[in-house]
GROMACS .gro file of C-alpha atoms in nm:
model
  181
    1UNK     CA    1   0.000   0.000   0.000
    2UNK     CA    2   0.307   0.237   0.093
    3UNK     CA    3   0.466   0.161  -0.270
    4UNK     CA    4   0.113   0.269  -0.416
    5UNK     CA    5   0.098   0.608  -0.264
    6UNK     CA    6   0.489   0.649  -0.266
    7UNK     CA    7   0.457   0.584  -0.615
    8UNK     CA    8   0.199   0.762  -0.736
    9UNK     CA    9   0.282   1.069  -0.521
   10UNK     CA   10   0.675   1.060  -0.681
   11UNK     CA   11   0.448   1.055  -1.025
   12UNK     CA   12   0.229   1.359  -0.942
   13UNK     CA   13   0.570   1.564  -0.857
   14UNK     CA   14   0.715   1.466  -1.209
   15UNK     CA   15   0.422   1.559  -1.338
   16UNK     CA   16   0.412   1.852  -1.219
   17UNK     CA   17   0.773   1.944  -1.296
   18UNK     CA   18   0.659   1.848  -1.648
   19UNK     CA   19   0.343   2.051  -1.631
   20UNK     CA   20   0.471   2.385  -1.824
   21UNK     CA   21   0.621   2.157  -2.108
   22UNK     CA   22   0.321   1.965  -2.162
   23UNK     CA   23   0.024   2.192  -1.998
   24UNK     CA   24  -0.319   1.969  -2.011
   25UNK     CA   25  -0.156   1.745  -2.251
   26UNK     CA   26  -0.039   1.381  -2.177
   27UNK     CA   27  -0.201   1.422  -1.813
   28UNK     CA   28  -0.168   1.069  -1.730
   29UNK     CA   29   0.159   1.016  -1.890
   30UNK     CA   30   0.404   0.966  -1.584
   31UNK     CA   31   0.126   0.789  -1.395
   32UNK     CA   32   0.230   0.473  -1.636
   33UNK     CA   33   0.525   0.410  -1.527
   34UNK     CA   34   0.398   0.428  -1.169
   35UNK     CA   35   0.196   0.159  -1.250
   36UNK     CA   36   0.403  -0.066  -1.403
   37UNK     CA   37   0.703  -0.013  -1.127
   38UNK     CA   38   0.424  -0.085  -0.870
   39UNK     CA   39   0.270  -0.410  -1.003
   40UNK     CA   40   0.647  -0.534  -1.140
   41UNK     CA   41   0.805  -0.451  -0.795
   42UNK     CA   42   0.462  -0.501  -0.569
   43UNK     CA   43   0.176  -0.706  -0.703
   44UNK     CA   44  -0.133  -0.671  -0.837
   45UNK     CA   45  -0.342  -0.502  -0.607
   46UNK     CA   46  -0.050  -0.240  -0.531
   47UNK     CA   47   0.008  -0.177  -0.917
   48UNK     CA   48  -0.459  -0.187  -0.910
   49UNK     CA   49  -0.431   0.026  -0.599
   50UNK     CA   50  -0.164   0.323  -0.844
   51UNK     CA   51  -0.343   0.347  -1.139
   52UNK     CA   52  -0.684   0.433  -0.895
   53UNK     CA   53  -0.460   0.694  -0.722
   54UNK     CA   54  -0.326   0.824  -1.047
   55UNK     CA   55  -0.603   0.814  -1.235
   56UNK     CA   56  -0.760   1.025  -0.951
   57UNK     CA   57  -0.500   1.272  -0.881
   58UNK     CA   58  -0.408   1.306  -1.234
   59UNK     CA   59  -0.830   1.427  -1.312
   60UNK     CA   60  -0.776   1.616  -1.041
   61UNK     CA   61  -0.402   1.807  -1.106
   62UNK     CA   62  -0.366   1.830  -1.450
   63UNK     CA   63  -0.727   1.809  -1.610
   64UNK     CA   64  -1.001   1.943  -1.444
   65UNK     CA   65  -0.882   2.154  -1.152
   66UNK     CA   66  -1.050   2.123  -0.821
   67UNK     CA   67  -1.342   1.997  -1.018
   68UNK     CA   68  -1.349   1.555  -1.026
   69UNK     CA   69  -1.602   1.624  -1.350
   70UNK     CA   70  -1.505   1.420  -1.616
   71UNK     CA   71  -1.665   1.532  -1.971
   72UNK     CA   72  -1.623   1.417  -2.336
   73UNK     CA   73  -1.280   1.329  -2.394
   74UNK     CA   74  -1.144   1.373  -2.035
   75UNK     CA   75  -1.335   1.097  -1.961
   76UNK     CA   76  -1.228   0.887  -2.286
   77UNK     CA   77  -0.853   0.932  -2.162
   78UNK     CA   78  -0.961   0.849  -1.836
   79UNK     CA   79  -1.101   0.516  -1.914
   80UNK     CA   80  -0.821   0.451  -2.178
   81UNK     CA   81  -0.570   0.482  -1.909
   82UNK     CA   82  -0.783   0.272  -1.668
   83UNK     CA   83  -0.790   0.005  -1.939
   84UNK     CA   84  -0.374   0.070  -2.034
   85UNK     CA   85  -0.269   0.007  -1.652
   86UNK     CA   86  -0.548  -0.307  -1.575
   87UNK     CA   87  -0.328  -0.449  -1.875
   88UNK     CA   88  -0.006  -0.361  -1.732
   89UNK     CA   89  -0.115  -0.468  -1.355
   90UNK     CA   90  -0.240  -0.799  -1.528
   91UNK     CA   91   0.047  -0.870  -1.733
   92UNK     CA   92   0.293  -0.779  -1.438
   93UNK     CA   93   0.133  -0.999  -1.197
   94UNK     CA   94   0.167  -1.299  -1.451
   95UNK     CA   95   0.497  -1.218  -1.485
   96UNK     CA   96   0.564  -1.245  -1.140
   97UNK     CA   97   0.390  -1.573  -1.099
   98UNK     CA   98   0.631  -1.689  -1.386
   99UNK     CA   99   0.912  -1.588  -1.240
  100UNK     CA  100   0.830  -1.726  -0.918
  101UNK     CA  101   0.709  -2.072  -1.028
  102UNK     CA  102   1.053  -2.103  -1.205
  103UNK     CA  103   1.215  -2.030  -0.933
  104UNK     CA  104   1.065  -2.320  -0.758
  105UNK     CA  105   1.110  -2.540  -1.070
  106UNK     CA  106   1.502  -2.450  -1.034
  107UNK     CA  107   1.490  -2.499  -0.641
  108UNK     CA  108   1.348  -2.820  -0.728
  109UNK     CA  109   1.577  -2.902  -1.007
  110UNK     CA  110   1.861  -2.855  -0.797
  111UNK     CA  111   1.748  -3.078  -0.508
  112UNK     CA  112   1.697  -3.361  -0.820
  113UNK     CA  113   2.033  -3.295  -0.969
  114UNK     CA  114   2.182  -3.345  -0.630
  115UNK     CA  115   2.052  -3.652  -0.551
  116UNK     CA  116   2.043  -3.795  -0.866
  117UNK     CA  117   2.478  -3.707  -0.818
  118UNK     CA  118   2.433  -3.886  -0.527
  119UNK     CA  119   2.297  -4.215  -0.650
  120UNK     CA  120   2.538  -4.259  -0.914
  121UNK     CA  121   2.849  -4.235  -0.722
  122UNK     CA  122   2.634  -4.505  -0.500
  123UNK     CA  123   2.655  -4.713  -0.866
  124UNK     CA  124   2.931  -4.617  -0.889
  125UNK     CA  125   3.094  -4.743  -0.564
  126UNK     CA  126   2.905  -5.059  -0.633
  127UNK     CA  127   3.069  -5.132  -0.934
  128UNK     CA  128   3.406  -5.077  -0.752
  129UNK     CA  129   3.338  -5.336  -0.498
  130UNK     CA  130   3.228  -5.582  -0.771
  131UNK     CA  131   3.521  -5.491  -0.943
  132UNK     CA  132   3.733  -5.594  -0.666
  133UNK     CA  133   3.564  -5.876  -0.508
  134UNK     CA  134   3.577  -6.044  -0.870
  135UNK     CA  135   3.920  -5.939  -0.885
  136UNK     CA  136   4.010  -6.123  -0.537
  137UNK     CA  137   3.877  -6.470  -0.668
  138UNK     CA  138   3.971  -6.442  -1.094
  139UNK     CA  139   4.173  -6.697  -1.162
  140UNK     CA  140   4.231  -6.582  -1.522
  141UNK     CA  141   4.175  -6.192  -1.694
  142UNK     CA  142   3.897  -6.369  -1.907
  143UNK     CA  143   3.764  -6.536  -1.603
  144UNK     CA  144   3.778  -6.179  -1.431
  145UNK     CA  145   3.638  -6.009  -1.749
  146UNK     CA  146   3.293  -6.270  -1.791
  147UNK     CA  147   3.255  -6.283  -1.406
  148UNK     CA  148   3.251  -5.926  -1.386
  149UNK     CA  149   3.026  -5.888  -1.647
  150UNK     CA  150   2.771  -6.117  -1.530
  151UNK     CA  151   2.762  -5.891  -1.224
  152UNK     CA  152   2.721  -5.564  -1.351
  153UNK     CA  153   2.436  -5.724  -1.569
  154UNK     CA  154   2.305  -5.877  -1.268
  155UNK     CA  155   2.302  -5.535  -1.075
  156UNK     CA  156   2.169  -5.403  -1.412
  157UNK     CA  157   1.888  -5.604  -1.404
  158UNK     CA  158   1.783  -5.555  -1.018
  159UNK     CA  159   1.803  -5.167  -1.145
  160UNK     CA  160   1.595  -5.210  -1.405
  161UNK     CA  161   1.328  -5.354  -1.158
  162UNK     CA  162   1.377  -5.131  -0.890
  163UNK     CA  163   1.247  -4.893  -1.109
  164UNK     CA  164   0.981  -5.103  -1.259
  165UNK     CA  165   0.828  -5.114  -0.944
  166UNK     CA  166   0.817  -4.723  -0.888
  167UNK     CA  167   0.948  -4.673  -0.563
  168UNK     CA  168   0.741  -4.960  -0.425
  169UNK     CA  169   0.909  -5.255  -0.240
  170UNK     CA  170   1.033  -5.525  -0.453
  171UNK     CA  171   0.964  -5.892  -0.331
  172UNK     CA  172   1.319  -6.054  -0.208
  173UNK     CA  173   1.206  -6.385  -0.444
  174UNK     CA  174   1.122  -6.150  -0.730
  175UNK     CA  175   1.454  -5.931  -0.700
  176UNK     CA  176   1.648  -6.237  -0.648
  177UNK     CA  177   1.480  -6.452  -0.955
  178UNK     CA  178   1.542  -6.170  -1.158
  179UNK     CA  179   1.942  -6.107  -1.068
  180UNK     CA  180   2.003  -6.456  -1.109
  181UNK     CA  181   1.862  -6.513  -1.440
   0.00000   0.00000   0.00000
């Protein structure tokens, strides 16, 4: 509420600086950009809550005096700068909403990427200690290089299930048929 009357009170000064260059011209002219630097930086019913003020004080300063009468094309400019800032306030707020929902899409991204890191050094380490306990027991490098195949197709396989089953618990008998086959 403070950024809507801050805002539209820094436009009625500039406005007013303005007013010799531009007389009853353009009233509603620096009352814009109070809008849109409202409903950008606020939300919607600050930016909503602006072009009310603006559109109020602006009638009021630069257009009809003292007098809140709006007539014949005073009015017209009124309502086209009504209609100019409910666009602006609108597409500000989705905007925002944009912004914000990919923030939470990275935030959420970011928590993936970690842990997807995290499960395949886990694969990773596995293989390692396949890799060695193979090692410990090869007799031969072909012996070494079939029996450590098997394995990693073996693990393969029980991966392939685990996620068959989508995050539900895998029967021992099931994970076990399907490792040794």
């Amino acid at each position: 509420m403070l950024l809507a009357i801050g805002l539209t009170l820094v436009a009625a000064a500039s406005r007013g600086v303005a007013a010799g260059l531009l007389g009853t011209e353009a009233p509603y002219l620096m009352f814009i950009a109070a809008v849109l630097i409202s409903a950008v930086v606020g939300d919607q019913p600050a930016g909503a809550l602006t072009a009310v003020l603006s559109g109020l004080i602006a009638n009021w300063s630069f257009v009809g005096g003292s007098n809140l009468e709006l007539r014949g094309s005073h009015l017209w400019d009124l309502v086209l700068f009504l209609l100019i800032s409910s666009v602006i306030v609108l597409v500000a707020g989705t905007m925002n909403a944009a912004l914000r929902r990919e923030a939470r899409l990275a935030d959420e991204l970011a928590v993936v990427s970690r842990e997807y890191q995290h499960r395949v050094r886990n694969v990773l380490t596995i293989a390692q200690a396949l890799a060695q306990q193979t090692a410990r027991y090869a007799q031969t490098v072909a012996e070494f290089e079939q029996k450590l195949l098997d394995r990693l197709q073996a693990l393969a396989r029980a991966q392939d299930l685990l996620l068959q089953t989508h995050g539900q618990p895998t029967p021992l008998p099931l994970l076990i048929d399907n490792i040794l086959a």
